[in-house]
XYZ file of C-alpha atoms in Angstrom:
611
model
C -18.072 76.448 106.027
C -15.339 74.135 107.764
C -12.977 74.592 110.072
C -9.899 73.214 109.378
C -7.620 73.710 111.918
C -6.740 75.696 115.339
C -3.749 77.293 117.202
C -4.296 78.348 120.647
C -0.893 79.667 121.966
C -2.484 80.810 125.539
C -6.040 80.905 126.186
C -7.014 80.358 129.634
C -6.327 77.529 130.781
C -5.232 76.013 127.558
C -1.440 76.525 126.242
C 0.342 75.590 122.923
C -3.050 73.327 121.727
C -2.344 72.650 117.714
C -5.449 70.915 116.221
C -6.615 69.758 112.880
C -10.211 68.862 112.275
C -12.026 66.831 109.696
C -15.493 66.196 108.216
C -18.306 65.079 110.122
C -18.407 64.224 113.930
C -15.324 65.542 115.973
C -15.898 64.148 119.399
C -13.530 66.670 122.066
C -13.064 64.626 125.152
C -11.582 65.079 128.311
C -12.690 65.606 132.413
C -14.217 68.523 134.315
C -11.413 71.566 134.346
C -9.625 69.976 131.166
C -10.432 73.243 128.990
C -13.355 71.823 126.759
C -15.651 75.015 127.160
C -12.495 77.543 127.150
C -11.621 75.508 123.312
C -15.565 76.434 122.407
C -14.509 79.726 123.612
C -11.355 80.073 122.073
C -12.512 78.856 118.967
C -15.068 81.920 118.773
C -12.908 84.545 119.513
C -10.511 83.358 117.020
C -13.351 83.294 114.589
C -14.885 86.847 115.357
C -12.207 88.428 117.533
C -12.768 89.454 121.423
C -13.730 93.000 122.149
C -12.171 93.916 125.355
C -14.763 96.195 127.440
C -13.872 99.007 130.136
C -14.852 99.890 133.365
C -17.148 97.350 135.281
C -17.812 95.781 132.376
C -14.609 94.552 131.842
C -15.166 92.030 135.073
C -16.941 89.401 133.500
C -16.611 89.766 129.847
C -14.371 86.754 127.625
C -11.334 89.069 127.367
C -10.700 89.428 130.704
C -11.997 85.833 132.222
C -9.746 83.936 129.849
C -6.877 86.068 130.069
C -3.425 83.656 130.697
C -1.987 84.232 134.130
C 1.052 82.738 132.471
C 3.009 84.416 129.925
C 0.036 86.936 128.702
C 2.103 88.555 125.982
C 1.090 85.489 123.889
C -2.672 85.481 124.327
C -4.545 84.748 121.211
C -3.538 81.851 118.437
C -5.065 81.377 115.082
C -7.489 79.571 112.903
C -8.048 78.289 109.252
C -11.413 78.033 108.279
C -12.805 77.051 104.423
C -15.858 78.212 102.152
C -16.338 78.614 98.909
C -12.874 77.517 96.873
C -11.095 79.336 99.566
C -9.011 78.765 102.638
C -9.247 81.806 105.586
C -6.310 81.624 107.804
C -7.304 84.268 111.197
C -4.173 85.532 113.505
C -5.609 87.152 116.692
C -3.241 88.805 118.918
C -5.071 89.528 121.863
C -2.349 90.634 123.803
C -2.840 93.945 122.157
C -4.194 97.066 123.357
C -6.616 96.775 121.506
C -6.456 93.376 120.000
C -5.366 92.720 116.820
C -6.366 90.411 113.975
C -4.017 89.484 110.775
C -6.470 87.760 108.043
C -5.740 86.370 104.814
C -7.035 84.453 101.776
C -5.434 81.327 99.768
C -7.481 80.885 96.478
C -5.785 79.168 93.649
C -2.500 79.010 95.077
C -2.181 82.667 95.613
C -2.627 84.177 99.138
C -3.723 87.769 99.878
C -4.507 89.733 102.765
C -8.190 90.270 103.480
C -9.177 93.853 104.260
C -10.998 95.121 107.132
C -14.017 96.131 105.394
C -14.471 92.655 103.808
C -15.967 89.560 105.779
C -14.517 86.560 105.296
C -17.556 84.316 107.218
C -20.867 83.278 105.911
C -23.319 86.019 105.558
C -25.533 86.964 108.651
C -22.637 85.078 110.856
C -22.516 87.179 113.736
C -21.003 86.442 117.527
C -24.818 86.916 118.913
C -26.409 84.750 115.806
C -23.178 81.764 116.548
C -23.896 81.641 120.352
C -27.872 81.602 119.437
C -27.692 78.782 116.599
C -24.387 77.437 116.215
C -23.782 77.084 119.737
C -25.475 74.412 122.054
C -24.051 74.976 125.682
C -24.969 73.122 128.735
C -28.242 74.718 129.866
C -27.985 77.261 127.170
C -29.979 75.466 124.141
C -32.810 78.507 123.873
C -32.534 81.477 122.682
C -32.051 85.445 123.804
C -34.724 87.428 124.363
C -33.517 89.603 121.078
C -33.283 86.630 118.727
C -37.032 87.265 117.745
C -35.643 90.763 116.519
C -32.540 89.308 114.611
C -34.275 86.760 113.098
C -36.958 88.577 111.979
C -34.633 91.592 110.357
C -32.684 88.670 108.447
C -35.351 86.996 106.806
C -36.526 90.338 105.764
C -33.597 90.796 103.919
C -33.633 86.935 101.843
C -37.268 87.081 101.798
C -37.865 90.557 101.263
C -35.592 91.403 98.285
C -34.122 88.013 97.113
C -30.747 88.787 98.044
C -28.358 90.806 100.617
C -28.028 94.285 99.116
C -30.924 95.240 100.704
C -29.968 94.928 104.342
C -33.333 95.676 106.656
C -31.265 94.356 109.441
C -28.401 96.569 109.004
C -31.039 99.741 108.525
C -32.638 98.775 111.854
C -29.411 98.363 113.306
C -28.247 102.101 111.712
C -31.878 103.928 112.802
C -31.532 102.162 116.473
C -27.828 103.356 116.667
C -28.721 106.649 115.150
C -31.631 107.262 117.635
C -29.097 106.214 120.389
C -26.179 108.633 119.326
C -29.182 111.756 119.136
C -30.755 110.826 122.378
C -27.235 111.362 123.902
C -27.555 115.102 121.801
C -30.855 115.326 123.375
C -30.867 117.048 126.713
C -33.802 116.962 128.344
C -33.009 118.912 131.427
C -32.299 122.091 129.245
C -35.995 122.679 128.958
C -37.061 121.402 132.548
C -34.677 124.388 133.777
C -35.686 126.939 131.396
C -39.414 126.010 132.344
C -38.158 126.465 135.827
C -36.217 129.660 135.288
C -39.653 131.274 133.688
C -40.869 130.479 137.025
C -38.358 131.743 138.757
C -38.201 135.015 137.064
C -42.072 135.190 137.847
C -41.485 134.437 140.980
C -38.868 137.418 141.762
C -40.750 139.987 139.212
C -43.948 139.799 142.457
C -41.437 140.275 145.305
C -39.535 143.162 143.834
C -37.050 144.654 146.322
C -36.538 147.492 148.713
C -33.933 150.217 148.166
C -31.713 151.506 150.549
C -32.546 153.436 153.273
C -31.688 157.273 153.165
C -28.022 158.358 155.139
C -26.997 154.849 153.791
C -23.434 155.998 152.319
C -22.925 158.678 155.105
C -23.157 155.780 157.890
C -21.186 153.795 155.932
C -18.150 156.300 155.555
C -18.173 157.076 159.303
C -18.111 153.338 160.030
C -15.342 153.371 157.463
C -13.427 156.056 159.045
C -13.954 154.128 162.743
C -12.349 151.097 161.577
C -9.480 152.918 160.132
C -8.753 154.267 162.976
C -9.633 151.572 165.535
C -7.460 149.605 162.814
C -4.278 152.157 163.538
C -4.677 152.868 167.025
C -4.947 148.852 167.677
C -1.420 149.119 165.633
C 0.057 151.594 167.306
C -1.021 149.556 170.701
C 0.515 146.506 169.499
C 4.112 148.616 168.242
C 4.144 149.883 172.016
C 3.120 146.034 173.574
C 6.252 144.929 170.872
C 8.419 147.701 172.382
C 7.951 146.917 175.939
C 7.958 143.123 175.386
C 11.501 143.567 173.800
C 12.973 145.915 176.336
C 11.618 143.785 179.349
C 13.561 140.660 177.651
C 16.808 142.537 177.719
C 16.423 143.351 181.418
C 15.153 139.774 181.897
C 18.243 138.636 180.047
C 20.563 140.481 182.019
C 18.904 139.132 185.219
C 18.150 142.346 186.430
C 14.824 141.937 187.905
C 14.811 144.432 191.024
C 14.681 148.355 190.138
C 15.947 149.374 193.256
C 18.893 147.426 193.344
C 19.773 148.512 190.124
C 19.280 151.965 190.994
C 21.757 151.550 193.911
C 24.757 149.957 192.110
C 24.367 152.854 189.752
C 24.929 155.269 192.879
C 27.769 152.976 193.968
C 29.193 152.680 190.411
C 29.162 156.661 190.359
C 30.650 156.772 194.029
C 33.328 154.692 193.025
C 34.074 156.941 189.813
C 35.172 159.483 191.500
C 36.746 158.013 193.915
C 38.796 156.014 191.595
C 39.565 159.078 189.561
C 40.565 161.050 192.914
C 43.169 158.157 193.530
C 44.550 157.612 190.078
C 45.119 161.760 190.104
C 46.550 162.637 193.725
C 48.151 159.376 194.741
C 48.507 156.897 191.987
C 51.448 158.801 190.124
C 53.869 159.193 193.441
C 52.867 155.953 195.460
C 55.420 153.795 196.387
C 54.805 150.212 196.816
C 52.018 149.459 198.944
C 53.953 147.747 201.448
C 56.529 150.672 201.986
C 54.010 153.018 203.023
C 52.969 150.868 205.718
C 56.387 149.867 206.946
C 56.950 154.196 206.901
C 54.063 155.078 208.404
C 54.593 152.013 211.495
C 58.646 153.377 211.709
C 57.614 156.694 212.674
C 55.848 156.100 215.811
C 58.917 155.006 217.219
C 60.718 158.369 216.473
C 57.641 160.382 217.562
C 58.235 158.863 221.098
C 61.917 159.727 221.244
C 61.525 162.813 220.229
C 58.391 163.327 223.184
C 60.904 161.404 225.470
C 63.896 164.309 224.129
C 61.224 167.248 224.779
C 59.955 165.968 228.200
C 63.919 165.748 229.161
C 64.982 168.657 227.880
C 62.163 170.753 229.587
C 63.462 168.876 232.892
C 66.536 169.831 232.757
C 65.959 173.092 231.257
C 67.811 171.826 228.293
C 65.625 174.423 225.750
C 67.888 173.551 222.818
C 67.172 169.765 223.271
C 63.398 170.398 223.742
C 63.513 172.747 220.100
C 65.226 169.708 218.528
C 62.626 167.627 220.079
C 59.718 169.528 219.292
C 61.250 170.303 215.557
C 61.989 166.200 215.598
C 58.533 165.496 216.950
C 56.564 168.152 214.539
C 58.451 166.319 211.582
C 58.029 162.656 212.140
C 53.823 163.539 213.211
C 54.181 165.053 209.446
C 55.452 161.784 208.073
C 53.314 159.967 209.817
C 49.872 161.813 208.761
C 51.400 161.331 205.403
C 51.237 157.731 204.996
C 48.960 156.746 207.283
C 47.065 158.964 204.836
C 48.285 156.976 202.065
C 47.604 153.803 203.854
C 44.167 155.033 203.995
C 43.906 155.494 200.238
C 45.410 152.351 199.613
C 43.095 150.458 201.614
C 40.331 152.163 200.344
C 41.476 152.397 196.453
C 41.764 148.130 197.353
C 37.913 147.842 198.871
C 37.008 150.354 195.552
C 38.234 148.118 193.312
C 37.094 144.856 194.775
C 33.830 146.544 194.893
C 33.797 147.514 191.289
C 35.143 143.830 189.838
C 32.166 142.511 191.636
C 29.769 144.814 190.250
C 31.176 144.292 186.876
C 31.174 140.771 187.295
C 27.563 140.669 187.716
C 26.455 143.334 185.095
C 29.127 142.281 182.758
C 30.609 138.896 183.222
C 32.080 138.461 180.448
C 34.423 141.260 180.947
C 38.140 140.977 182.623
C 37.918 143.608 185.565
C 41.050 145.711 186.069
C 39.116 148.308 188.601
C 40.012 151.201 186.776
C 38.052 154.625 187.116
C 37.403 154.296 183.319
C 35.811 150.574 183.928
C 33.701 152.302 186.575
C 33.005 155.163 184.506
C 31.651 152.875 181.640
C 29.400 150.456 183.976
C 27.852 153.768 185.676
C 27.316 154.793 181.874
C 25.839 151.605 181.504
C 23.911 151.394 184.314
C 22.051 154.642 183.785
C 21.235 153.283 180.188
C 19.376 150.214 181.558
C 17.980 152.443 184.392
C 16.498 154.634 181.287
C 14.777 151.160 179.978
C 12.722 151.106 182.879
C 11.345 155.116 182.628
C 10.737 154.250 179.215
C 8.894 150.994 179.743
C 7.069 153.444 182.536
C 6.084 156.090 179.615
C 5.222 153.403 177.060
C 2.735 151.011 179.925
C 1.263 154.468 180.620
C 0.572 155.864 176.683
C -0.438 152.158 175.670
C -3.044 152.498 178.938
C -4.234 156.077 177.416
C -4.324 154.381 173.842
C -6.242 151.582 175.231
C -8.561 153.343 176.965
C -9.136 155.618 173.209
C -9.112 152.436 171.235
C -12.042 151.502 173.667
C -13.948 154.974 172.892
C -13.416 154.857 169.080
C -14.706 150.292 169.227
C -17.589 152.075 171.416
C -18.758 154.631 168.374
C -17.984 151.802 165.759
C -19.865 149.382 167.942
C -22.909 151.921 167.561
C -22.451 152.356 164.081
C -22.789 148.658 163.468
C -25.528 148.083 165.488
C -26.970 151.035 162.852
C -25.842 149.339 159.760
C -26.853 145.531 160.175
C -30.618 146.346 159.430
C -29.316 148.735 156.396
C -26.994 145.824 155.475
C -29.658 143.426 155.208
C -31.726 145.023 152.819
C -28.737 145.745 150.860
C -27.605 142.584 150.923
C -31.454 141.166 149.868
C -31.437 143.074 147.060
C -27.616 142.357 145.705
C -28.949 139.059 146.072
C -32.537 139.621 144.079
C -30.599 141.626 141.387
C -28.109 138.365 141.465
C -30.884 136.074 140.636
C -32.085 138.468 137.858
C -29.002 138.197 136.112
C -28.203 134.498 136.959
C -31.869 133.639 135.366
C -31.256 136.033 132.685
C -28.117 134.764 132.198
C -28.802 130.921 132.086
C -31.802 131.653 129.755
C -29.534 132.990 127.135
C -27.191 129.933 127.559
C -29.741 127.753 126.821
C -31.195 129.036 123.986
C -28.768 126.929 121.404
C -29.167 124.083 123.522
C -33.412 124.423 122.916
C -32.576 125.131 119.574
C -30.935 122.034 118.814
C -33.423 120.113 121.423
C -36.008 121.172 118.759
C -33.950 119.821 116.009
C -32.724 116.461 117.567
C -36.777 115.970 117.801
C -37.559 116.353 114.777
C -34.541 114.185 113.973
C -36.048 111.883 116.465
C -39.479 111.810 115.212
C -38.598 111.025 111.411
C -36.283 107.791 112.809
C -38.987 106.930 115.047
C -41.545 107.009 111.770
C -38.686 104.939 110.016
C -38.589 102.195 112.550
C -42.116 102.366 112.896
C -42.406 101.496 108.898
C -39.496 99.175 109.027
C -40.974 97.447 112.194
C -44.498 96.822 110.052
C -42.731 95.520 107.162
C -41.127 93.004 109.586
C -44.210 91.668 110.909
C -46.100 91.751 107.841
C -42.894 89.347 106.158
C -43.690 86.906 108.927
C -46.366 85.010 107.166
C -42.905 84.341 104.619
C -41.137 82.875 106.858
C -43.008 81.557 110.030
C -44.617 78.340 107.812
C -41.747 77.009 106.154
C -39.650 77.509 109.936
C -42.344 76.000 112.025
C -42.629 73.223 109.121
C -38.897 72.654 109.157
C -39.106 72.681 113.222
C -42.202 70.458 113.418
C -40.243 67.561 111.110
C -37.293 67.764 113.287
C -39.041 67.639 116.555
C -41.365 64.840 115.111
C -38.380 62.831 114.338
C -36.230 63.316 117.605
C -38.976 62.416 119.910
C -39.866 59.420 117.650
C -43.309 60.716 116.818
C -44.385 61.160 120.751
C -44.871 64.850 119.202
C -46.687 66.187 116.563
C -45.066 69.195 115.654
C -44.174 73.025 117.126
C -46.048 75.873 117.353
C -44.357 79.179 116.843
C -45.294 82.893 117.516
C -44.026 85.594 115.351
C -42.196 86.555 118.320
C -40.309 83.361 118.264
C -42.278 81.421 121.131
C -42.403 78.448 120.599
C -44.569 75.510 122.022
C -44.735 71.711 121.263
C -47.535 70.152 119.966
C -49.284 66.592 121.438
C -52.379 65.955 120.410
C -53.604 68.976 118.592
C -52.866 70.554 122.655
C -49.862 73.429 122.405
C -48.131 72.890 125.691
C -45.389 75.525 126.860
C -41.684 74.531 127.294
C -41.838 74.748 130.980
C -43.998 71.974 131.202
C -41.691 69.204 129.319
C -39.443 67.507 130.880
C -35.538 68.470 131.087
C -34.332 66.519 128.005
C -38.035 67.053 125.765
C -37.152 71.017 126.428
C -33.788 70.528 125.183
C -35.005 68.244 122.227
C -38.057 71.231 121.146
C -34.798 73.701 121.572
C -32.940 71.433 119.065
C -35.366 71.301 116.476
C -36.090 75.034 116.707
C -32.367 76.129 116.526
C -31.686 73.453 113.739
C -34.599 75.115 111.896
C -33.282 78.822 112.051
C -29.774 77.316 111.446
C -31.567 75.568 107.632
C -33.465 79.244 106.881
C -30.480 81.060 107.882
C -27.480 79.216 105.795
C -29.768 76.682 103.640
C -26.972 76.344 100.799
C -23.977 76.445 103.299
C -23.840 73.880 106.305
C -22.306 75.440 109.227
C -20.389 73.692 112.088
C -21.930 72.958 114.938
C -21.132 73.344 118.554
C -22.276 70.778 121.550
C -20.832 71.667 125.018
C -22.314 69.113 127.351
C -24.996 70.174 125.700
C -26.816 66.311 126.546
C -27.054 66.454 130.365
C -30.827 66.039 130.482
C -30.876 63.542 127.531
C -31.459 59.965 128.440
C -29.657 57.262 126.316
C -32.625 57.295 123.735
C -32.822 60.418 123.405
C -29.250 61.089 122.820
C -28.439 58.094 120.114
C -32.100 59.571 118.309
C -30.439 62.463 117.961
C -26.585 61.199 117.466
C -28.540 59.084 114.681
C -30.312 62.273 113.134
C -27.527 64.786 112.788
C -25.344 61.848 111.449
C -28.395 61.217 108.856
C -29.624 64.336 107.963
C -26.742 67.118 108.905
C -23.583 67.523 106.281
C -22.293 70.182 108.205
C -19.375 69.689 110.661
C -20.259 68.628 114.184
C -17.970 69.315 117.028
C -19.102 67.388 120.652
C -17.390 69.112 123.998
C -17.663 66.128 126.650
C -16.511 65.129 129.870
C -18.221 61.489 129.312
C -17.916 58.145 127.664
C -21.710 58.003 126.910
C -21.145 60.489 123.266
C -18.208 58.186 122.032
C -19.987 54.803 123.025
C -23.502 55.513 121.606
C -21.668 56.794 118.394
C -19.495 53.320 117.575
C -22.838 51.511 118.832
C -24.860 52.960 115.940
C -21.712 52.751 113.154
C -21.230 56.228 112.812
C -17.848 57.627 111.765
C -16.010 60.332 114.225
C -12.745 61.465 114.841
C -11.856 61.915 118.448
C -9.333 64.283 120.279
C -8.549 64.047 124.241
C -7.803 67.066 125.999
């Protein structure tokens, strides 16, 4: 396999990169924060595609940390890769929601659009198998603690039948994801709560319950009928409270706040009906202008002496016929003089009446334009007796709301009794409502979960025959390992040998993938090598899974300052290696000179790109 070229339209950091790569070494250049290790990232997700995860997981997955903050419509690029006669060209639009991917295949001049169920990389090339061969990162040269697993199910499959239509890895992977998708069917709980409704149901069958005690419904009907009652009586309390509230705000809004008062002006306004109507019958209709009748009944007095001054003369001069005239003269003028002085009277008082009455009406109706007629007078005694009938009936209703109180206090006395009767009756009604609840809850619940047991009891035995299947598959694994785990510790031994310039014998490797160097005939543990001898026994093991995995098909290879424990030996022995024994394409992420200057030292061929 070879990559040919790359498109990254936005990626990160990196924007609008358009690269074309060669044979051999590629050396990828450039200083810390220049986008080296986002290009070894880019370059995978444009070769497998980037699953973007949800929730939590979504924080720190490749999606979302290399997502552009610039222009993210155009995240993604593409990527031409050849094997086999045949050039892959790889658009992936991660923009998308979810991400998309446009493949297709140029063979012979004629291009064709790959299908989703077809794989266009190298068999057994997965994401997890790139980053755990493939891919050499900067403290990241070992492997994952499920490579033993992979491995293992892979060789299986070459080993094991000779070719890849018998995929043990893929079975594995089916059983695992089978048992995963039943265990989420399984539900456990369903028989920890039936177990604990059986106890429950136990549990209530020994305390039973009491019935009710006899007179039960009686006492409860009589309570009934108090509260019905108290219920209408506290009504009818609160209509008369309404009633008296309402009437005492019209008195209160027609400031009349003293009783007494108010029954006086009503006297007065009565008074002054009849008065007024005595005047507007007997002197109203014939009275001449006010001021006449006083002028005639002053003009008289004057006459009334002349004719006393006519009788006293005539009498002394025994003049009788002047003393008749005089008397006649005097009799007449004390007549029209008791006449208007009567009518004086009137007027005065008819004056004070109506004075009287305009300021009554003033204050009881002020809106009102007085004209102090008896009808006026008539209508505000009217009126007056009607708010002097508000108070006798706010006296009736304080008294019959005092009565109803006093009854509403009787009838909350016998309900107060009854209550006191009921609450122990209540309880043990109440307890066994509750008991017969239960019962039917339990009952209930049991017969809910008896599908869900059912198919508990078939996911089991679902369970147990994928559980046998793993088992066998699992043996067959480990029994293949004697297959494989010579000619890989073999191929890792030669390697290491080589790197280390002999220093080590060899490797040592576990069928679980441990893997220990060899001095001496002594196995000593990675952990106890130095930085850059770890990294070399890493090398040699990867390079060795990479040769069993692909043996007929070099793949590239990936080196993100993947040297930083190597010393200068170290790194030209191994420069010198892959250049001698690796046909493959090798790709070197570096932010120093030390790659570039080691390589022209030793005559080695590489193309070089700064970023």
């Amino acid at each position: 396999m070879k990559i040919k070229h790359c498109s990254v339209y936005r990626f990160g950091k990196l924007k609008d990169k358009d690269l074309e790569f060669k044979d051999g070494i590629t050396l990828i250049q450039g200083p810390n924060e220049s986008g080296k290790t986002t290009l070894h990232t880019a370059i995978a997700a444009l070769l497998f595609g980037v699953e973007r995860n949800r929730g939590r997981a979504a924080a720190n997955d490749t999606y979302k940390a290399n997502l552009p903050w610039t222009e993210p419509e155009l995240y993604g690029g593409s990527i031409d890769w050849e094997r086999g006669g045949s050039r892959i060209h790889a658009v992936r639009d991660l923009a998308k929601t979810p991400p998309r991917s446009f493949l297709s295949e140029t063979k012979d001049g004629r291009t064709r659009d790959i299908k989703e169920n077809e794989q266009p990389l190298p068999d057994s090339l997965t994401p997890y198998l790139f980053y755990n061969t493939l891919s050499f990162r900067q403290m990241g040269s070992g492997l994952e603690s499920g490579m033993a697993d992979e491995l293992r199910s892979h060789i299986i499959n070459l080993q094991g039948s000779g070719n890849e239509s018998m995929d043990v890895a893929a079975a594995l992977a089916d059983l695992k994801a089978r048992r995963r998708e039943l265990q989420k069917g399984l539900r456990e709980e369903a028989e920890a709560e039936n177990t604990a409704l059986d106890q429950e149901l136990r549990e209530l069958e020994r305390a039973g319950f009491q019935t009710l005690p006899d007179g039960w419904s009686e006492a409860g009907d009589a309570l009934r009928r108090q509260d019905a009652l108290a219920q209408k009586m506290t009504a009818e309390r609160d209509q008369l409270t309404q009633d008296i509230a309402r009437k005492k705000k019209i008195l209160s809004e027609l400031k009349i706040q003293d009783r007494e008062v108010l029954e006086e002006d009503c006297e007065k306004a009565a008074v002054l009906t009849e008065q007024l109507k005595v005047y507007e019958a007997d002197y109203e209709p014939d009275m001449p202008a006010p001021g006449l009748v006083r002028a005639l009944s002053y003009l008289t007095l004057p006459f009334m002496l002349l004719f006393f001054w006519q009788i006293l003369n005539g009498l002394q001069y025994r003049q009788y016929l002047r003393c008749a005239i005089g008397v006649v003269g005097l009799f007449v003028t004390m007549l029209i003089s008791t006449r208007y002085a009567r009518r004086s009277d009137a007027l005065d008082a008819q004056k004070q009446n109506k004075e009287l009455l305009i300021r009554m009406l003033a204050v009881y109706v002020p809106d009102h334009e007085a004209q102090g007629t008896a009808k006026e007078a008539e209508e505000l005694a009217a009126y007056l007796e009607r708010i002097k009938g508000l108070y006798g009936e706010i006296e009736q209703q304080e008294a019959a709301r005092e009565a109803g109180t006093a009854d509403l206090v009787e009838v909350l006395s016998r309900r107060e009794a009854l209550s006191r009767r009921m609450e122990k009756e209540l309880s043990v009604k109440v307890r066994r409502e509750q008991w017969e609840a239960r019962v039917r809850a339990a009952l209930d619940r049991k017969e809910q979960l008896k599908p869900v047991l059912k198919e508990n009891a078939r996911l089991k035995e679902e369970l147990a025959a994928l559980d046998l299947a793993r088992s066998t598959l699992s043996s067959l694994a480990t029994g293949v390992y004697s297959d494989f785990g010579a000619p890989l510790t073999a191929e890792a031994s030669g390697i290491f040998s080589q790197i280390t310039g002999g220093h080590y014998d060899g490797v040592r490797i576990s069928d679980k993938l441990e893997i220990f160097a060899v001095q001496q005939g002594r196995l000593v543990a990675p952990g106890a090598l130095s930085g850059g001898t770890m990294q070399q026994l890493y090398f040699a093991f990867r390079m060795a899974i990479i040769r069993l995995l692909w043996p007929d098909e070099p793949m590239p290879l990936f080196f993100d300052d993947a040297f930083a424990y190597y010393d200068k030996d170290r790194l030209a022995a191994l420069l010198k290696w892959l250049h001698e024994n690796y046909k493959g394409q090798i790709f070197l992420f570096t932010c120093q000179n030390r790659e570039g200057e080691l390589l022209e030292e030793a005559g080695i061929p590489f193309e070089k790109i700064d970023l």
